[in-house]
Short mmCIF file of C-alpha atoms in Angstrom, two decimals:
data_model
loop_
_atom_site.label_atom_id
_atom_site.label_comp_id
_atom_site.label_asym_id
_atom_site.label_seq_id
_atom_site.Cartn_x
_atom_site.Cartn_y
_atom_site.Cartn_z
CA MET Z 63 62.26 20.05 -36.10
CA SER Z 64 64.33 17.26 -37.58
CA VAL Z 65 62.59 14.73 -35.41
CA LEU Z 66 59.18 15.85 -36.71
CA THR Z 67 60.20 15.97 -40.40
CA HIS Z 68 61.77 12.51 -40.69
CA PRO Z 69 59.47 9.59 -39.79
CA GLU Z 70 62.26 7.16 -39.33
CA THR Z 71 64.00 9.49 -36.92
CA LEU Z 72 60.66 10.01 -35.07
CA TRP Z 73 60.18 6.26 -34.75
CA ARG Z 74 63.72 5.80 -33.34
CA TRP Z 75 63.11 8.66 -30.92
CA LEU Z 76 59.84 7.12 -29.70
CA ARG Z 77 61.50 3.73 -29.19
CA GLN Z 78 64.33 5.33 -27.26
CA TRP Z 79 61.88 7.38 -25.14
CA ARG Z 80 59.82 4.23 -24.38
CA THR Z 81 62.93 2.28 -23.43
CA THR Z 82 64.03 5.08 -21.13
CA HIS Z 83 60.73 6.07 -19.48
CA LEU Z 84 58.54 2.90 -19.61
CA ASN Z 85 60.77 0.52 -17.70
CA THR Z 86 58.80 -2.04 -15.68
CA ASP Z 87 59.48 -5.31 -13.97
CA ARG Z 88 57.72 -7.42 -16.59
CA SER Z 89 58.16 -10.76 -14.76
CA ASP Z 90 56.55 -9.21 -11.64
CA VAL Z 91 53.66 -7.81 -13.71
CA VAL Z 92 53.08 -11.10 -15.43
CA ALA Z 93 53.07 -12.99 -12.11
CA HIS Z 94 50.61 -10.46 -10.67
CA VAL Z 95 48.31 -10.78 -13.72
CA ASP Z 96 48.44 -14.57 -13.48
CA GLU Z 97 47.45 -14.45 -9.81
CA ALA Z 98 44.70 -11.86 -10.34
CA GLY Z 99 43.17 -13.82 -13.23
CA ALA Z 100 43.29 -17.23 -11.60
CA LEU Z 101 40.13 -19.29 -11.12
CA GLY Z 102 39.47 -19.97 -7.45
CA PRO Z 103 36.83 -19.91 -4.64
CA ARG Z 104 37.33 -16.20 -3.99
CA TYR Z 105 36.77 -15.37 -7.65
CA ALA Z 106 33.62 -17.49 -7.86
CA PHE Z 107 32.24 -16.03 -4.60
CA MET Z 108 32.82 -12.43 -5.60
CA ILE Z 109 31.31 -13.02 -9.08
CA VAL Z 110 28.14 -14.38 -7.53
CA MET Z 111 27.92 -11.52 -4.98
CA SER Z 112 28.66 -8.87 -7.58
CA CYS Z 113 26.13 -10.16 -10.12
CA GLY Z 114 23.50 -10.66 -7.42
CA ILE Z 115 23.86 -7.05 -6.25
CA ALA Z 116 23.82 -5.78 -9.83
CA THR Z 117 20.64 -7.71 -10.63
CA LEU Z 118 18.86 -6.38 -7.57
CA GLY Z 119 19.95 -2.87 -8.49
CA LEU Z 120 18.70 -3.29 -12.01
CA LEU Z 121 15.29 -4.65 -10.81
CA GLN Z 122 14.97 -1.65 -8.43
CA ASN Z 123 16.27 0.83 -11.02
CA SER Z 124 18.79 1.94 -8.42
CA VAL Z 125 22.05 3.38 -9.78
CA ALA Z 126 23.64 3.42 -6.27
CA VAL Z 127 23.16 -0.40 -5.89
CA ILE Z 128 24.53 -1.05 -9.36
CA ILE Z 129 27.65 1.02 -8.53
CA GLY Z 130 28.03 -1.12 -5.37
CA ALA Z 131 28.11 -4.27 -7.50
CA MET Z 132 30.84 -2.73 -9.69
CA LEU Z 133 33.04 -2.08 -6.67
CA ILE Z 134 33.38 -5.78 -5.83
CA SER Z 135 33.42 -7.25 -9.28
CA PRO Z 136 36.53 -9.44 -10.00
CA LEU Z 137 36.17 -9.43 -13.79
CA MET Z 138 39.17 -7.20 -14.32
CA GLY Z 139 41.64 -9.98 -13.45
CA PRO Z 140 40.85 -12.58 -16.15
CA ILE Z 141 40.22 -9.89 -18.83
CA VAL Z 142 43.62 -8.25 -18.20
CA LYS Z 143 45.20 -11.73 -18.26
CA MET Z 144 43.51 -12.45 -21.55
CA GLY Z 145 44.83 -9.20 -23.13
CA MET Z 146 48.27 -9.75 -21.70
CA SER Z 147 48.41 -13.31 -23.04
CA LEU Z 148 47.52 -12.04 -26.48
CA ALA Z 149 50.35 -9.54 -26.26
CA THR Z 150 52.91 -12.16 -25.18
CA PHE Z 151 51.42 -15.08 -27.26
CA ASP Z 152 51.16 -17.16 -24.10
CA LEU Z 153 48.51 -19.64 -25.15
CA ARG Z 154 48.48 -21.40 -21.76
CA SER Z 155 47.60 -18.18 -20.03
CA LEU Z 156 45.05 -17.45 -22.73
CA ARG Z 157 43.30 -20.78 -22.13
CA GLU Z 158 43.30 -20.18 -18.38
CA ALA Z 159 41.88 -16.69 -18.75
CA LEU Z 160 39.14 -17.89 -21.07
CA LYS Z 161 38.26 -20.70 -18.63
CA THR Z 162 38.04 -18.20 -15.82
CA LEU Z 163 35.86 -15.90 -17.89
CA VAL Z 164 33.52 -18.71 -19.00
CA VAL Z 165 33.07 -19.82 -15.41
CA GLY Z 166 32.37 -16.24 -14.31
CA VAL Z 167 29.86 -15.76 -17.15
CA LEU Z 168 27.97 -18.96 -16.32
CA LEU Z 169 27.87 -18.17 -12.61
CA SER Z 170 26.65 -14.64 -13.32
CA LEU Z 171 23.95 -15.78 -15.75
CA GLY Z 172 22.81 -18.40 -13.29
CA ILE Z 173 22.53 -16.16 -10.20
CA ALA Z 174 20.91 -13.35 -12.22
CA ALA Z 175 18.30 -15.68 -13.71
CA LEU Z 176 17.62 -17.27 -10.32
CA ILE Z 177 17.04 -13.88 -8.64
CA VAL Z 178 14.75 -12.75 -11.44
CA LEU Z 179 12.67 -15.98 -11.30
CA VAL Z 180 12.01 -15.68 -7.57
CA SER Z 181 11.50 -11.89 -7.64
CA PRO Z 182 8.00 -10.36 -7.96
CA LEU Z 183 9.61 -7.52 -9.98
CA GLN Z 184 10.05 -8.76 -13.55
CA GLU Z 185 9.30 -5.70 -15.57
CA PRO Z 186 12.28 -4.14 -17.47
CA THR Z 187 13.32 -0.95 -15.76
CA PRO Z 188 15.01 2.01 -17.51
CA GLU Z 189 18.41 0.78 -16.17
CA ILE Z 190 17.76 -2.55 -17.87
CA LEU Z 191 16.55 -1.11 -21.11
CA ALA Z 192 19.58 1.21 -21.30
CA ARG Z 193 21.85 -1.82 -21.73
CA THR Z 194 19.95 -3.48 -24.56
CA ALA Z 195 20.88 -1.18 -27.40
CA PRO Z 196 24.69 -0.84 -27.62
CA ASN Z 197 26.21 1.88 -29.82
CA LEU Z 198 29.61 3.27 -30.73
CA PHE Z 199 29.82 5.17 -27.51
CA ASP Z 200 29.70 1.96 -25.54
CA LEU Z 201 32.68 0.66 -27.55
CA LEU Z 202 34.58 3.80 -26.76
CA VAL Z 203 33.84 3.33 -23.05
CA ALA Z 204 35.19 -0.22 -23.21
CA ILE Z 205 38.35 0.92 -25.09
CA PHE Z 206 39.14 3.61 -22.56
CA SER Z 207 38.38 1.27 -19.66
CA GLY Z 208 40.72 -1.37 -21.10
CA LEU Z 209 43.55 1.12 -21.68
CA ALA Z 210 43.15 2.45 -18.14
CA GLY Z 211 43.03 -1.08 -16.70
CA ALA Z 212 46.22 -2.15 -18.52
CA TYR Z 213 48.02 1.03 -17.47
CA ALA Z 214 46.99 0.53 -13.81
CA THR Z 215 48.08 -3.12 -13.92
CA VAL Z 216 51.46 -2.44 -15.49
CA THR Z 217 52.22 0.56 -13.25
CA ARG Z 218 50.51 -1.02 -10.18
CA LYS Z 219 48.67 2.22 -9.48
CA GLY Z 220 44.87 2.63 -9.00
CA GLU Z 221 43.90 -0.97 -9.99
CA THR Z 222 40.81 -0.99 -7.77
CA ILE Z 223 39.41 2.25 -9.20
CA VAL Z 224 40.06 1.21 -12.77
CA GLY Z 225 38.48 -2.14 -11.96
CA VAL Z 226 35.27 -0.33 -11.26
CA ALA Z 227 35.39 1.22 -14.73
CA ILE Z 228 35.88 -2.19 -16.28
CA ALA Z 229 33.06 -3.68 -14.22
CA THR Z 230 30.86 -0.83 -15.38
CA ALA Z 231 31.20 -2.10 -18.94
CA LEU Z 232 30.74 -5.80 -18.11
CA MET Z 233 28.82 -6.71 -15.02
CA PRO Z 234 25.53 -4.77 -15.64
CA PRO Z 235 25.19 -6.09 -19.24
CA LEU Z 236 25.89 -9.64 -18.00
CA ALA Z 237 23.14 -9.28 -15.33
CA VAL Z 238 20.70 -7.87 -17.93
CA THR Z 239 21.51 -10.90 -20.15
CA GLY Z 240 20.51 -13.17 -17.28
CA PHE Z 241 17.31 -11.12 -16.77
CA GLY Z 242 16.41 -11.51 -20.48
CA LEU Z 243 16.98 -15.28 -20.30
CA ALA Z 244 14.85 -15.57 -17.12
CA VAL Z 245 11.84 -13.70 -18.53
CA GLY Z 246 12.20 -15.25 -21.98
CA ASN Z 247 12.81 -11.95 -23.74
CA GLY Z 248 15.22 -12.65 -26.58
CA SER Z 249 15.53 -8.97 -27.55
CA ILE Z 250 16.76 -7.94 -24.08
CA ALA Z 251 19.04 -10.97 -23.70
CA GLY Z 252 20.47 -10.57 -27.22
CA GLY Z 253 21.08 -6.82 -26.97
CA ALA Z 254 22.71 -7.03 -23.52
CA GLY Z 255 24.75 -10.09 -24.58
CA PHE Z 256 26.07 -8.27 -27.64
CA LEU Z 257 26.99 -5.30 -25.45
CA PHE Z 258 28.85 -7.68 -23.04
CA MET Z 259 30.84 -9.39 -25.81
CA THR Z 260 31.63 -6.01 -27.47
CA ASN Z 261 32.98 -4.62 -24.19
CA LEU Z 262 34.80 -7.87 -23.37
CA LEU Z 263 36.70 -7.96 -26.71
CA ALA Z 264 37.32 -4.18 -26.76
CA ILE Z 265 38.80 -4.18 -23.20
CA ALA Z 266 40.93 -7.27 -23.81
CA LEU Z 267 42.38 -5.87 -27.07
CA SER Z 268 42.91 -2.49 -25.40
CA VAL Z 269 44.95 -4.26 -22.80
CA THR Z 270 46.90 -5.98 -25.58
CA ILE Z 271 47.71 -2.57 -27.16
CA MET Z 272 48.83 -1.06 -23.85
CA ALA Z 273 50.92 -4.17 -23.00
CA ARG Z 274 52.66 -3.97 -26.37
CA TRP Z 275 53.32 -0.30 -25.78
CA TYR Z 276 55.01 -1.16 -22.55
CA GLY Z 277 57.25 -3.70 -24.26
CA PHE Z 278 55.48 -6.97 -23.45
CA GLY Z 279 55.96 -9.40 -26.29
CA ARG Z 280 58.95 -7.53 -27.65
CA HIS Z 281 60.59 -10.79 -28.60
CA ASP Z 282 57.64 -11.79 -30.86
CA SER Z 283 58.42 -12.44 -34.47
CA PRO Z 284 57.31 -9.91 -37.16
CA LYS Z 285 54.74 -12.46 -38.17
CA GLN Z 286 53.28 -12.67 -34.70
CA THR Z 287 53.24 -8.87 -34.43
CA ALA Z 288 51.44 -8.57 -37.73
CA TRP Z 289 48.92 -11.16 -36.63
CA GLN Z 290 48.28 -9.25 -33.44
CA ALA Z 291 47.80 -5.96 -35.31
CA ALA Z 292 45.47 -7.58 -37.83
CA LEU Z 293 43.43 -9.21 -35.12
CA ILE Z 294 43.04 -5.93 -33.16
CA VAL Z 295 42.19 -3.85 -36.18
CA THR Z 296 39.78 -6.40 -37.67
CA THR Z 297 38.00 -6.84 -34.32
CA PHE Z 298 37.64 -3.12 -33.77
CA VAL Z 299 36.37 -2.63 -37.34
CA LEU Z 300 33.86 -5.47 -37.07
CA LEU Z 301 32.57 -4.12 -33.80
CA SER Z 302 32.52 -0.54 -34.94
CA ILE Z 303 30.30 -1.12 -37.99
CA PRO Z 304 27.11 -2.37 -36.19
CA LEU Z 305 27.71 -0.11 -33.21
CA GLY Z 306 28.22 2.90 -35.48
CA ILE Z 307 25.00 2.11 -37.34
CA ALA Z 308 23.18 1.76 -34.00
CA LEU Z 309 24.53 5.13 -32.87
CA ARG Z 310 23.47 6.69 -36.13
CA ASN Z 311 19.95 5.25 -35.76
CA ILE Z 312 19.76 6.59 -32.17
CA ALA Z 313 20.87 10.01 -33.34
CA ALA Z 314 18.37 9.92 -36.16
CA ARG Z 315 15.55 8.93 -33.78
CA GLY Z 316 16.49 11.75 -31.42
CA LEU Z 317 16.55 14.23 -34.30
CA ALA Z 318 13.21 12.99 -35.64
CA GLU Z 319 11.60 13.23 -32.18
CA ARG Z 320 12.89 16.72 -31.61
CA THR Z 321 11.63 17.77 -35.02
CA VAL Z 322 8.20 16.21 -34.44
CA ARG Z 323 7.89 17.81 -30.99
CA THR Z 324 8.84 21.27 -32.29
CA THR Z 325 6.47 21.02 -35.22
CA LEU Z 326 3.57 19.83 -33.04
CA ASN Z 327 4.11 22.54 -30.42
CA ASP Z 328 4.18 25.29 -33.04
CA ALA Z 329 1.00 24.05 -34.59
CA ALA Z 330 -0.62 23.71 -31.14
CA ARG Z 331 0.25 27.31 -30.19
CA GLU Z 332 -1.31 28.56 -33.42
CA ALA Z 333 -4.57 26.80 -32.48
CA ASN Z 334 -4.42 27.96 -28.87
CA ALA Z 335 -3.96 24.26 -27.84
CA ARG Z 336 -1.35 22.28 -25.95
CA VAL Z 337 0.36 18.92 -26.57
CA THR Z 338 0.31 16.86 -23.35
CA THR Z 339 1.53 13.40 -24.53
CA LEU Z 340 3.83 12.54 -27.46
CA ARG Z 341 5.18 9.17 -28.61
CA VAL Z 342 7.33 8.69 -31.70
CA GLU Z 343 8.09 5.29 -33.10
CA ARG Z 344 9.40 3.70 -36.26
CA ALA Z 345 7.79 1.01 -38.39
CA ASP Z 346 10.30 0.21 -41.19
CA GLU Z 347 10.77 3.57 -42.96
CA THR Z 348 7.53 5.11 -41.63
CA ILE Z 349 7.59 7.39 -38.59
CA LEU Z 350 4.53 6.87 -36.34
CA VAL Z 351 3.49 9.89 -34.22
CA ASP Z 352 0.86 9.50 -31.46
CA ALA Z 353 -0.06 12.67 -29.57
CA VAL Z 354 -2.78 13.96 -27.15
CA LEU Z 355 -3.92 17.56 -27.81
CA LEU Z 356 -5.80 19.77 -25.42
CA THR Z 357 -7.74 22.18 -27.58
CA PRO Z 358 -10.71 24.56 -27.08
CA SER Z 359 -12.19 23.61 -30.43
CA ALA Z 360 -11.94 20.63 -32.83
CA GLN Z 361 -8.97 20.48 -35.22
CA PRO Z 362 -10.13 18.02 -37.94
CA ARG Z 363 -7.39 18.90 -40.51
CA MET Z 364 -4.46 19.37 -38.15
CA ALA Z 365 -3.27 15.73 -38.39
CA LYS Z 366 -3.02 15.80 -42.18
CA ARG Z 367 -1.32 19.19 -42.18
CA LEU Z 368 1.25 17.91 -39.69
CA GLU Z 369 1.94 14.79 -41.78
CA ASP Z 370 2.71 16.97 -44.83
CA GLN Z 371 5.00 19.28 -42.86
CA LEU Z 372 6.90 16.45 -41.20
CA GLU Z 373 7.31 14.51 -44.48
CA ASP Z 374 8.86 17.61 -46.07
CA VAL Z 375 11.30 18.03 -43.16
CA LEU Z 376 12.22 14.41 -42.45
CA GLU Z 377 12.02 13.16 -46.05
CA ARG Z 378 10.23 9.91 -45.09
CA PRO Z 379 6.61 8.78 -44.60
CA VAL Z 380 4.93 10.03 -41.48
CA ARG Z 381 1.59 8.95 -39.90
CA VAL Z 382 0.20 11.33 -37.26
CA THR Z 383 -2.55 10.23 -34.81
CA LEU Z 384 -4.06 13.10 -32.80
CA SER Z 385 -6.31 12.42 -29.77
CA GLU Z 386 -8.13 15.65 -29.18
CA VAL Z 387 -9.44 16.60 -25.78
CA LEU Z 388 -11.80 19.62 -25.94
CA THR Z 389 -11.37 22.23 -23.20
CA ALA Z 390 -13.27 25.44 -22.50
CA ASP Z 391 -11.84 28.79 -23.40
CA GLU Z 392 -10.81 31.38 -20.79
CA ALA Z 393 -14.14 33.24 -20.88
CA ALA Z 394 -16.10 30.09 -20.40
CA LEU Z 395 -13.76 29.08 -17.59
CA ALA Z 396 -14.31 32.48 -15.96
CA ARG Z 397 -18.08 32.04 -16.21
CA ASP Z 398 -17.89 28.57 -14.79
CA LYS Z 399 -15.75 29.77 -11.91
CA ALA Z 400 -18.24 32.56 -11.08
CA THR Z 401 -21.14 30.14 -11.25
CA LEU Z 402 -19.21 27.69 -9.06
CA ALA Z 403 -18.43 30.44 -6.55
CA GLU Z 404 -22.13 31.45 -6.39
CA LEU Z 405 -23.17 27.87 -5.94
CA ARG Z 406 -20.61 27.40 -3.18
CA ALA Z 407 -21.93 30.49 -1.38
CA SER Z 408 -25.50 29.19 -1.68
CA VAL Z 409 -24.52 25.82 -0.29
CA GLN Z 410 -22.72 27.54 2.61
CA ARG Z 411 -25.83 29.61 3.43
CA LEU Z 412 -28.01 26.48 3.37
CA GLN Z 413 -25.53 24.64 5.60
CA THR Z 414 -25.47 27.56 8.04
CA ALA Z 415 -29.29 27.65 8.20
CA GLN Z 416 -29.43 23.91 8.64
CA ARG Z 417 -26.91 24.09 11.48
CA ASP Z 418 -28.98 26.83 13.18
CA SER Z 419 -32.14 24.81 12.75
CA SER Z 420 -30.43 21.71 14.00
CA ALA Z 421 -29.14 23.51 17.03
CA ALA Z 422 -32.65 24.82 17.88
CA GLN Z 423 -34.13 21.35 17.45
CA HIS Z 424 -31.35 19.88 19.60
CA ALA Z 425 -32.17 22.48 22.30
CA GLU Z 426 -35.87 21.52 22.18
CA VAL Z 427 -35.03 17.82 22.35
CA GLU Z 428 -32.73 18.35 25.34
CA LYS Z 429 -35.47 20.44 27.08
CA THR Z 430 -38.03 17.69 26.47
CA GLN Z 431 -35.61 15.03 27.69
CA ALA Z 432 -34.97 17.02 30.81
CA LEU Z 433 -38.71 17.29 31.54
CA ALA Z 434 -39.08 13.53 30.91
CA GLN Z 435 -36.22 12.81 33.30
CA ARG Z 436 -37.82 15.01 35.98
CA ALA Z 437 -41.20 13.38 35.43
CA MET Z 438 -39.55 9.96 35.64
CA ALA Z 439 -37.77 10.89 38.84
CA SER Z 440 -41.14 11.86 40.39
CA LEU Z 441 -42.61 8.52 39.44
CA GLY Z 442 -39.75 6.40 40.75
CA GLN Z 443 -36.54 4.65 39.75
CA PHE Z 444 -36.26 2.83 36.46
CA ASP Z 445 -33.45 0.23 36.21
CA VAL Z 446 -32.51 -1.87 33.16
CA VAL Z 447 -31.10 -5.32 33.93
CA ASP Z 448 -30.17 -8.59 32.20
CA GLN Z 449 -28.49 -6.78 29.23
CA GLY Z 450 -31.63 -4.85 28.33
CA ARG Z 451 -33.98 -7.85 28.33
CA GLN Z 452 -35.63 -6.83 31.63
CA ALA Z 453 -36.40 -3.64 33.48
CA ARG Z 454 -37.46 -2.86 37.05
CA TRP Z 455 -39.56 0.24 37.87
CA LEU Z 456 -39.61 1.09 41.59
CA LEU Z 457 -42.58 3.46 42.00
CA SER Z 458 -42.25 6.20 44.55
CA PRO Z 459 -45.10 7.23 46.89
CA GLN Z 460 -45.34 10.52 44.90
CA ALA Z 461 -46.57 8.57 41.94
CA GLY Z 462 -49.92 8.23 43.64
CA LEU Z 463 -50.62 4.67 42.29
CA ASP Z 464 -52.30 2.12 44.53
CA VAL Z 465 -51.70 -1.59 44.14
CA PRO Z 466 -54.40 -2.29 41.48
CA ALA Z 467 -53.29 0.73 39.41
CA ALA Z 468 -49.61 -0.32 39.62
CA ARG Z 469 -50.53 -3.81 38.47
CA ARG Z 470 -52.47 -2.46 35.51
CA LEU Z 471 -49.42 -0.28 34.60
CA GLU Z 472 -47.19 -3.43 34.50
CA GLN Z 473 -49.69 -5.25 32.32
CA ALA Z 474 -49.85 -2.31 29.95
CA MET Z 475 -46.03 -2.23 29.52
CA VAL Z 476 -45.80 -5.84 28.31
CA VAL Z 477 -43.98 -5.64 24.87
CA ASP Z 478 -43.13 -9.22 24.16
CA ASP Z 479 -41.93 -12.41 25.95
CA ALA Z 480 -38.26 -11.44 25.49
CA THR Z 481 -38.61 -8.00 27.03
CA ARG Z 482 -40.41 -7.49 30.37
CA VAL Z 483 -40.90 -4.53 32.71
CA GLN Z 484 -41.46 -5.37 36.36
CA VAL Z 485 -43.39 -2.63 38.31
CA VAL Z 486 -42.86 -2.49 42.05
CA PRO Z 487 -45.58 -0.46 43.80
CA ALA Z 488 -44.73 1.84 46.61
CA PHE Z 489 -45.11 0.17 50.09
CA GLN Z 490 -48.65 0.90 51.23
CA PRO Z 491 -51.69 -0.75 52.93
CA LEU Z 492 -53.05 -3.58 50.87
CA PRO Z 493 -56.57 -3.29 49.41
CA MET Z 494 -59.43 -4.30 51.70
CA LEU Z 495 -61.64 -7.27 50.65
CA HIS Z 496 -65.38 -6.53 50.67
CA PHE Z 497 -68.08 -9.20 51.36
CA GLU Z 498 -71.84 -9.22 51.01
CA ASP Z 499 -73.99 -8.66 54.13
CA ASP Z 500 -74.01 -11.73 56.37
CA SER Z 501 -71.80 -13.58 53.82
CA SER Z 502 -68.34 -15.15 54.10
CA VAL Z 503 -68.10 -16.25 50.44
CA LEU Z 504 -65.49 -14.72 48.11
CA ASP Z 505 -67.18 -13.17 45.07
CA ALA Z 506 -65.44 -12.17 41.80
CA ASP Z 507 -64.49 -8.70 43.01
CA ALA Z 508 -62.95 -10.09 46.22
CA GLU Z 509 -60.91 -12.65 44.24
CA ALA Z 510 -59.73 -9.87 41.85
CA ARG Z 511 -58.57 -7.86 44.89
CA LEU Z 512 -56.85 -10.97 46.26
CA ALA Z 513 -54.97 -11.35 42.92
CA ASP Z 514 -53.78 -7.76 43.27
CA ILE Z 515 -52.70 -8.47 46.88
CA LEU Z 516 -50.85 -11.64 45.80
CA TRP Z 517 -49.06 -9.62 42.98
CA ALA Z 518 -48.02 -6.87 45.43
CA LEU Z 519 -46.67 -9.37 47.96
CA GLN Z 520 -44.55 -10.99 45.19
CA ARG Z 521 -43.19 -7.64 44.11
CA TRP Z 522 -42.38 -6.70 47.73
CA GLN Z 523 -40.96 -10.23 48.25
CA TYR Z 524 -43.27 -11.08 51.18
CA ASP Z 525 -44.64 -14.58 51.57
CA ARG Z 526 -46.20 -14.31 55.06
CA VAL Z 527 -49.27 -12.31 56.02
CA ASP Z 528 -51.81 -11.62 58.79
CA VAL Z 529 -55.54 -11.82 58.02
CA LEU Z 530 -58.14 -9.84 60.11
CA GLY Z 531 -61.88 -10.24 59.50
CA HIS Z 532 -64.56 -7.67 60.36
CA ALA Z 533 -68.33 -8.18 60.93
CA GLY Z 534 -69.31 -5.33 63.28
CA GLY Z 535 -68.51 -7.36 66.35
CA GLU Z 536 -70.05 -10.68 65.16
CA ILE Z 537 -67.03 -12.85 65.88
CA VAL Z 538 -68.26 -16.00 64.14
CA LEU Z 539 -68.97 -14.21 60.84
CA ALA Z 540 -65.76 -12.22 61.00
CA GLN Z 541 -63.75 -15.41 61.63
CA ALA Z 542 -65.44 -17.17 58.71
CA ARG Z 543 -64.51 -14.33 56.40
CA ALA Z 544 -60.90 -14.35 57.66
CA ASP Z 545 -60.68 -18.16 57.17
CA ALA Z 546 -62.01 -17.89 53.59
CA VAL Z 547 -59.29 -15.36 52.69
CA ALA Z 548 -56.62 -17.39 54.50
CA GLU Z 549 -57.63 -20.52 52.61
CA TRP Z 550 -57.36 -18.74 49.29
CA LEU Z 551 -53.92 -17.39 50.12
CA ARG Z 552 -52.57 -20.72 51.41
CA ALA Z 553 -53.68 -22.38 48.15
CA ARG Z 554 -51.25 -19.98 46.46
CA ASP Z 555 -48.22 -20.79 48.71
CA VAL Z 556 -48.63 -17.74 50.96
CA GLU Z 557 -48.07 -18.43 54.65
CA VAL Z 558 -50.82 -17.05 56.89
CA ALA Z 559 -49.34 -16.23 60.27
CA ALA Z 560 -52.71 -15.47 61.84
CA ALA Z 561 -56.36 -15.45 60.65
CA THR Z 562 -58.39 -13.77 63.36
CA ALA Z 563 -61.70 -11.92 63.92
CA ALA Z 564 -61.76 -8.27 64.99
CA ASP Z 565 -63.73 -7.47 68.13
CA ARG Z 566 -66.44 -4.81 68.25
CA ASP Z 567 -64.08 -2.01 69.32
CA ALA Z 568 -61.67 -2.63 66.46
CA SER Z 569 -64.56 -2.74 63.97
CA ARG Z 570 -66.00 0.55 65.27
CA GLN Z 571 -62.61 2.22 64.92
CA LEU Z 572 -62.28 0.98 61.30
CA ILE Z 573 -65.85 2.11 60.52
CA ALA Z 574 -64.97 5.55 61.87
CA GLU Z 575 -61.93 5.72 59.59
CA GLN Z 576 -63.25 4.06 56.39
CA GLY Z 577 -67.00 4.43 56.54
CA ARG Z 578 -70.03 2.16 57.03
CA ASP Z 579 -68.82 -0.38 54.40
CA ALA Z 580 -65.89 -1.29 56.61
CA ILE Z 581 -68.24 -3.47 58.70
CA ARG Z 582 -67.98 -6.30 56.12
CA VAL Z 583 -64.33 -6.32 55.06
CA VAL Z 584 -61.19 -8.39 55.59
CA GLN Z 585 -57.75 -6.75 55.96
CA VAL Z 586 -54.57 -8.43 54.75
CA SER Z 587 -51.20 -7.07 55.89
CA PRO Z 588 -47.59 -8.37 55.37
CA ALA Z 589 -46.15 -10.15 58.43
CA ALA Z 590 -42.48 -10.24 59.32
CA ARG Z 591 -40.78 -13.46 60.08
#
């Protein structure tokens, strides 16, 4: 009890306890701090890697990637060295620590800005915006991180883990500052830069406090100790004022938004409506409320009524903008659903009837196509060649078409010059050529029959024939008729193997088979080579 009641006794007891329990190898700690805070290639490389990873994590809004950047950040070394040099009044170490920090800051800003400039993602993410409005809580995070970092450094326990906490307060704000500079957004760069400087000073001075507690700088003069105390207190006070104001504004905004949301929801429930979107902003002292309201009926006076209610509660000017979206009531919705169900059933019935009709039509079409295929099969074989530009129709004997009829069929199927159908008649006796009595002159009918014969020979691919003339046994007349036909064929590049006259017996046999007119005909037949 005596220790607690006498301040001087309490102070002596604390000094004795600190001397007994806080013994450390100060020279070893100082050497370790100097080494960890030295400027070198490893420090520069790790700064670039850490800030690069942090920038990518911020652009992707990925907390996991940002944490990865904190794990490799080397910023703890020069900051602890800066705080320790303030505790021991080692100006040389202070200059070295500041130099290391300046180089690290410049490298971080450079790599962050470079990544942002070449990245297609340049919109501020929530992780970026979260580091542009520092408040008093950020200062407390920095103080606790600095105290933990100094304790870990002095006791040589858990430095890596504590380094992550310090990097949490420094590396992401530094990367956000580089982002703001790259995109030309002064608000983002300024807010993040202020957060970085706040955290830097708070951590360094927290290290100074912890170092003094462990006895570093115990040989300082009272004037130096007073200077240190004044510097620490003044810095914390200067940092606390704007950060405290920022925290108060954030709390006020949160309270105002909750009040606005509660008031709007209550008013919407009374009108059987619902608030779907709400945005609350500040313009000087005026609170601007923008909301979307789903309502079954128009609410022309709700905005004014809400403004009056909110001004009474918040004690400041409020402007409410309501965007109303009219919706049907439940009864109307039920009627619409019933109508829609009936319409859907009607559509389904129509679709079923259409499918049945289509199936019947399809069956009829298939039946007709089958009949057409059978009819085509009885007429012959139809082949399409030359990529559809030509067709070849091989007539069967069942088609019953003689040579003139087959030729007329081919002529009737001419569509255009690009598409042709070639009709090949069934192999059969060629038409007989009729002459006038006692005549060997080819008339028009005979020449027409010869044209049919020439066409059939071309389709059958024959170019050699035999010609046999008939005149009832008159050899001279029969030979003259055969020669006239042979001459006509030779003029058209058909080889005549033999042009002969039939004797009386052959003519009589033909007359018996073909009738009396066969006495004045000429027969043409293909000849093999």
